[in-house]
């Protein structure tokens, strides 16, 4: 009986330790992924290896599915569940390709987290700056972090100098659909072309 | 006579502008997040393509060459251009009711134009007159509640709105002291060339600071025209708010639905 109790206690401690390790506040999340990305980008791996590692970071820390459906806007309501699944799959591939190819051109980006502001129980904005280099000035980057599940905060938007990338992407997708007679397949085709290029 | 014609044209455009905002309603609140209509999209896309070709052939190569200049020279050029822009910013600070900021910017202008040798150096920042934010006539109209009107793309100059483009005409009817002493009046000290060179340099300086960002955006856009339009309109809204706070995504109800 004692052995069972000890085992239960150990299991409980392990679970507690595990959840403590995983729980992090939004600023810690950003510092962690920035450090990881920086170490990958400044490392000696090939571009393909870097892209694979960056994609792993994105899949663990970004709410790709949530951003995808936000980006689809009002059109989300008019498509079937099969089309939603197809879109989610295409968007994930599109996002990862776009995300890693944007980053891989930077060799050693230095991002300093400055502060954070809790908007409400679901969102916290983490303020950071991309340190200036010889070629470009300092850039303010704010991260919109979704905190509904405090144990697993997820990034939902990047706001560069006050400009929201999610919103820009949403308006871009809307433009593609509207310029093709509101046909969602045109967006699918455009996403496929981007993924395969 | 020319000034009166410009003012008449401006007032007509602003009137038209106030009635042409999204969904047929007047966006008289600067806090409005209404969508800006792209009334002339086909024409705009044509001009956008022309501007892109111009950028590829001339502006980007010049901007890349400009980057080879030593950093102190580039910083000095940026400082001079910022200093010149103050002659438009200060009256707009006043018109927007930001008297304290107008005073601060006036002190900045006097200090940098004299001790800073025509603005090449920036002693004002060193003594705490920092955080300079440019203002223009379009921002003032926005702050007064005039809606953007339709989105337009101007040849060479790029993205704008009917409000902003029409408001910029004030620069040519006495509202820009730099234009007045270079182009409008023969002061014997400056010529037309100085004005147009400063405008050109402003464009090159901006482009040189954003070469990678533009390339990155273009390479990762599904519709580059739509991306530039979105970024321009967000940027204008942010400047009119005069706030570092984040403007929430256009329609947060979309996020709400995803949350649920």
Short mmCIF file of N, CA and C in Angstrom, two decimals, chain B residues 164-249:
data_model
loop_
_atom_site.label_atom_id
_atom_site.label_comp_id
_atom_site.label_asym_id
_atom_site.label_seq_id
_atom_site.Cartn_x
_atom_site.Cartn_y
_atom_site.Cartn_z
N UNK B 164 -5.91 62.52 -48.46
CA UNK B 164 -4.50 62.87 -48.30
C UNK B 164 -3.94 63.56 -49.54
N UNK B 165 -4.34 63.05 -50.72
CA UNK B 165 -3.83 63.65 -51.96
C UNK B 165 -4.34 65.07 -52.13
N UNK B 166 -5.62 65.26 -51.84
CA UNK B 166 -6.17 66.61 -52.00
C UNK B 166 -5.59 67.55 -50.95
N UNK B 167 -5.39 67.04 -49.73
CA UNK B 167 -4.83 67.90 -48.68
C UNK B 167 -3.40 68.31 -49.01
N UNK B 168 -2.68 67.45 -49.73
CA UNK B 168 -1.28 67.79 -50.04
C UNK B 168 -1.19 69.00 -50.97
N UNK B 169 -2.30 69.34 -51.61
CA UNK B 169 -2.29 70.53 -52.49
C UNK B 169 -2.06 71.81 -51.68
N UNK B 170 -2.34 71.75 -50.39
CA UNK B 170 -2.09 72.92 -49.53
C UNK B 170 -0.60 73.31 -49.59
N UNK B 171 0.24 72.28 -49.78
CA UNK B 171 1.68 72.55 -49.88
C UNK B 171 2.00 73.53 -51.01
N UNK B 172 1.17 73.49 -52.04
CA UNK B 172 1.46 74.31 -53.23
C UNK B 172 0.66 75.61 -53.24
N UNK B 173 -0.01 75.89 -52.15
CA UNK B 173 -0.79 77.14 -52.09
C UNK B 173 -0.44 77.90 -50.81
N UNK B 174 0.82 77.86 -50.48
CA UNK B 174 1.29 78.66 -49.34
C UNK B 174 1.50 77.89 -48.06
N UNK B 175 1.12 76.62 -48.03
CA UNK B 175 1.16 75.86 -46.79
C UNK B 175 2.47 75.16 -46.51
N UNK B 176 3.46 75.36 -47.37
CA UNK B 176 4.76 74.71 -47.15
C UNK B 176 5.84 75.77 -47.36
N UNK B 177 6.42 76.22 -46.26
CA UNK B 177 7.40 77.32 -46.33
C UNK B 177 8.59 76.95 -47.20
N UNK B 178 8.95 75.68 -47.19
CA UNK B 178 10.10 75.23 -48.00
C UNK B 178 9.77 75.38 -49.49
N UNK B 179 8.56 75.00 -49.87
CA UNK B 179 8.12 75.17 -51.27
C UNK B 179 8.07 76.66 -51.61
N UNK B 180 7.61 77.45 -50.66
CA UNK B 180 7.45 78.89 -50.92
C UNK B 180 8.79 79.56 -51.23
N UNK B 181 9.83 79.18 -50.49
CA UNK B 181 11.10 79.89 -50.70
C UNK B 181 11.97 79.24 -51.79
N UNK B 182 11.54 78.09 -52.27
CA UNK B 182 12.34 77.45 -53.34
C UNK B 182 11.67 77.61 -54.70
N UNK B 183 10.40 77.24 -54.77
CA UNK B 183 9.71 77.23 -56.06
C UNK B 183 8.84 78.46 -56.25
N UNK B 184 8.07 78.79 -55.23
CA UNK B 184 7.04 79.81 -55.39
C UNK B 184 7.61 81.23 -55.49
N UNK B 185 8.60 81.50 -54.66
CA UNK B 185 9.18 82.86 -54.64
C UNK B 185 10.64 82.78 -55.07
N UNK B 186 11.08 83.80 -55.77
CA UNK B 186 12.48 83.84 -56.17
C UNK B 186 13.28 84.55 -55.08
N UNK B 187 13.85 83.77 -54.18
CA UNK B 187 14.56 84.36 -53.04
C UNK B 187 16.05 84.59 -53.32
N UNK B 188 16.51 84.11 -54.47
CA UNK B 188 17.94 84.18 -54.85
C UNK B 188 18.83 83.28 -53.99
N UNK B 189 18.27 82.66 -52.97
CA UNK B 189 19.08 81.77 -52.13
C UNK B 189 18.84 80.30 -52.49
N UNK B 190 17.60 80.03 -52.87
CA UNK B 190 17.25 78.65 -53.22
C UNK B 190 16.60 78.63 -54.61
N UNK B 191 16.62 77.46 -55.20
CA UNK B 191 15.98 77.34 -56.53
C UNK B 191 14.99 76.18 -56.51
N UNK B 192 14.27 76.02 -57.61
CA UNK B 192 13.32 74.91 -57.74
C UNK B 192 14.03 73.57 -57.50
N UNK B 193 15.26 73.52 -57.98
CA UNK B 193 16.02 72.28 -57.87
C UNK B 193 16.11 71.81 -56.41
N UNK B 194 16.31 72.78 -55.51
CA UNK B 194 16.47 72.41 -54.10
C UNK B 194 15.22 71.70 -53.57
N UNK B 195 14.06 72.22 -53.99
CA UNK B 195 12.81 71.60 -53.52
C UNK B 195 12.66 70.18 -54.08
N UNK B 196 12.82 70.08 -55.41
CA UNK B 196 12.60 68.76 -56.02
C UNK B 196 13.68 67.76 -55.61
N UNK B 197 14.90 68.26 -55.40
CA UNK B 197 15.97 67.37 -54.92
C UNK B 197 15.63 66.85 -53.53
N UNK B 198 15.08 67.73 -52.69
CA UNK B 198 14.74 67.28 -51.32
C UNK B 198 13.62 66.25 -51.37
N UNK B 199 12.66 66.45 -52.27
CA UNK B 199 11.57 65.45 -52.39
C UNK B 199 12.11 64.12 -52.86
N UNK B 200 12.97 64.18 -53.88
CA UNK B 200 13.57 62.95 -54.41
C UNK B 200 14.40 62.23 -53.37
N UNK B 201 15.20 63.01 -52.64
CA UNK B 201 16.06 62.41 -51.61
C UNK B 201 15.24 61.78 -50.48
N UNK B 202 14.11 62.42 -50.16
CA UNK B 202 13.24 61.84 -49.12
C UNK B 202 12.80 60.45 -49.53
N UNK B 203 12.43 60.32 -50.80
CA UNK B 203 12.00 59.01 -51.32
C UNK B 203 13.13 57.99 -51.30
N UNK B 204 14.31 58.42 -51.73
CA UNK B 204 15.46 57.51 -51.78
C UNK B 204 15.88 57.10 -50.37
N UNK B 205 15.87 58.06 -49.45
CA UNK B 205 16.25 57.79 -48.05
C UNK B 205 15.30 56.76 -47.44
N UNK B 206 14.01 56.95 -47.68
CA UNK B 206 13.01 56.01 -47.16
C UNK B 206 13.21 54.62 -47.78
N UNK B 207 13.42 54.61 -49.10
CA UNK B 207 13.58 53.33 -49.81
C UNK B 207 14.83 52.60 -49.32
N UNK B 208 15.90 53.37 -49.10
CA UNK B 208 17.16 52.75 -48.66
C UNK B 208 17.02 52.10 -47.29
N UNK B 209 16.16 52.67 -46.44
CA UNK B 209 15.97 52.11 -45.11
C UNK B 209 15.08 50.87 -45.13
N UNK B 210 14.42 50.65 -46.25
CA UNK B 210 13.42 49.57 -46.29
C UNK B 210 13.64 48.57 -47.43
N UNK B 211 14.85 48.46 -47.93
CA UNK B 211 15.08 47.56 -49.07
C UNK B 211 14.71 46.11 -48.72
N UNK B 212 15.24 45.61 -47.62
CA UNK B 212 14.97 44.21 -47.25
C UNK B 212 13.50 44.00 -46.93
N UNK B 213 12.91 44.96 -46.21
CA UNK B 213 11.49 44.80 -45.84
C UNK B 213 10.61 44.72 -47.08
N UNK B 214 10.89 45.58 -48.07
CA UNK B 214 10.08 45.58 -49.30
C UNK B 214 10.28 44.27 -50.07
N UNK B 215 11.55 43.86 -50.18
CA UNK B 215 11.83 42.61 -50.92
C UNK B 215 11.13 41.44 -50.25
N UNK B 216 11.23 41.41 -48.92
CA UNK B 216 10.62 40.34 -48.15
C UNK B 216 9.11 40.33 -48.32
N UNK B 217 8.52 41.51 -48.24
CA UNK B 217 7.06 41.62 -48.37
C UNK B 217 6.62 41.16 -49.76
N UNK B 218 7.35 41.62 -50.77
CA UNK B 218 6.97 41.26 -52.14
C UNK B 218 7.10 39.76 -52.38
N UNK B 219 8.20 39.18 -51.86
CA UNK B 219 8.43 37.75 -52.08
C UNK B 219 7.39 36.89 -51.37
N UNK B 220 6.83 37.39 -50.29
CA UNK B 220 5.91 36.57 -49.50
C UNK B 220 4.44 36.99 -49.63
N UNK B 221 4.16 37.84 -50.60
CA UNK B 221 2.78 38.29 -50.77
C UNK B 221 2.07 37.47 -51.83
N UNK B 222 0.82 37.21 -51.56
CA UNK B 222 -0.01 36.58 -52.59
C UNK B 222 -0.53 37.65 -53.53
N UNK B 223 -0.72 38.85 -53.00
CA UNK B 223 -1.20 39.98 -53.80
C UNK B 223 -0.49 41.23 -53.25
N UNK B 224 0.63 41.55 -53.86
CA UNK B 224 1.49 42.61 -53.33
C UNK B 224 0.76 43.95 -53.28
N UNK B 225 -0.05 44.20 -54.30
CA UNK B 225 -0.83 45.45 -54.33
C UNK B 225 -1.69 45.57 -53.07
N UNK B 226 -2.40 44.47 -52.74
CA UNK B 226 -3.30 44.49 -51.58
C UNK B 226 -2.51 44.64 -50.28
N UNK B 227 -1.33 44.04 -50.21
CA UNK B 227 -0.50 44.16 -49.00
C UNK B 227 -0.07 45.60 -48.79
N UNK B 228 0.42 46.23 -49.87
CA UNK B 228 0.89 47.62 -49.75
C UNK B 228 -0.27 48.53 -49.35
N UNK B 229 -1.41 48.29 -49.97
CA UNK B 229 -2.60 49.10 -49.65
C UNK B 229 -2.95 48.97 -48.16
N UNK B 230 -2.99 47.73 -47.67
CA UNK B 230 -3.34 47.50 -46.27
C UNK B 230 -2.34 48.18 -45.34
N UNK B 231 -1.06 48.02 -45.64
CA UNK B 231 -0.03 48.60 -44.77
C UNK B 231 -0.09 50.13 -44.79
N UNK B 232 -0.32 50.69 -45.98
CA UNK B 232 -0.40 52.15 -46.08
C UNK B 232 -1.57 52.68 -45.24
N UNK B 233 -2.72 52.04 -45.40
CA UNK B 233 -3.91 52.54 -44.69
C UNK B 233 -3.78 52.36 -43.18
N UNK B 234 -3.19 51.25 -42.77
CA UNK B 234 -2.95 51.06 -41.32
C UNK B 234 -2.01 52.13 -40.78
N UNK B 235 -0.97 52.41 -41.58
CA UNK B 235 0.04 53.39 -41.15
C UNK B 235 -0.59 54.79 -41.03
N UNK B 236 -1.42 55.14 -41.98
CA UNK B 236 -2.06 56.47 -41.93
C UNK B 236 -2.96 56.57 -40.69
N UNK B 237 -3.70 55.50 -40.45
CA UNK B 237 -4.61 55.52 -39.30
C UNK B 237 -3.81 55.68 -38.01
N UNK B 238 -2.72 54.96 -37.92
CA UNK B 238 -1.86 55.04 -36.73
C UNK B 238 -1.32 56.46 -36.56
N UNK B 239 -0.90 57.08 -37.66
CA UNK B 239 -0.35 58.44 -37.58
C UNK B 239 -1.42 59.44 -37.18
N UNK B 240 -2.63 59.22 -37.63
CA UNK B 240 -3.71 60.15 -37.27
C UNK B 240 -4.07 60.00 -35.79
N UNK B 241 -4.01 58.77 -35.29
CA UNK B 241 -4.24 58.55 -33.86
C UNK B 241 -3.15 59.21 -33.01
N UNK B 242 -1.96 59.43 -33.65
CA UNK B 242 -0.81 59.95 -32.90
C UNK B 242 -0.55 59.11 -31.66
N UNK B 243 -0.58 57.83 -31.85
CA UNK B 243 -0.46 56.96 -30.69
C UNK B 243 0.46 55.79 -30.99
N UNK B 244 1.23 55.42 -29.99
CA UNK B 244 2.06 54.24 -30.13
C UNK B 244 1.29 52.98 -29.81
N UNK B 245 0.06 53.19 -29.30
CA UNK B 245 -0.73 52.02 -28.94
C UNK B 245 -1.14 51.26 -30.20
N UNK B 246 -1.32 49.99 -30.03
CA UNK B 246 -1.63 49.16 -31.17
C UNK B 246 -3.08 49.34 -31.58
N UNK B 247 -3.26 49.58 -32.86
CA UNK B 247 -4.62 49.66 -33.37
C UNK B 247 -5.08 48.22 -33.55
N UNK B 248 -6.18 47.92 -32.90
CA UNK B 248 -6.64 46.52 -32.94
C UNK B 248 -6.94 46.10 -34.38
N UNK B 249 -6.89 44.85 -34.60
CA UNK B 249 -7.18 44.33 -35.92
C UNK B 249 -8.55 44.82 -36.37
#
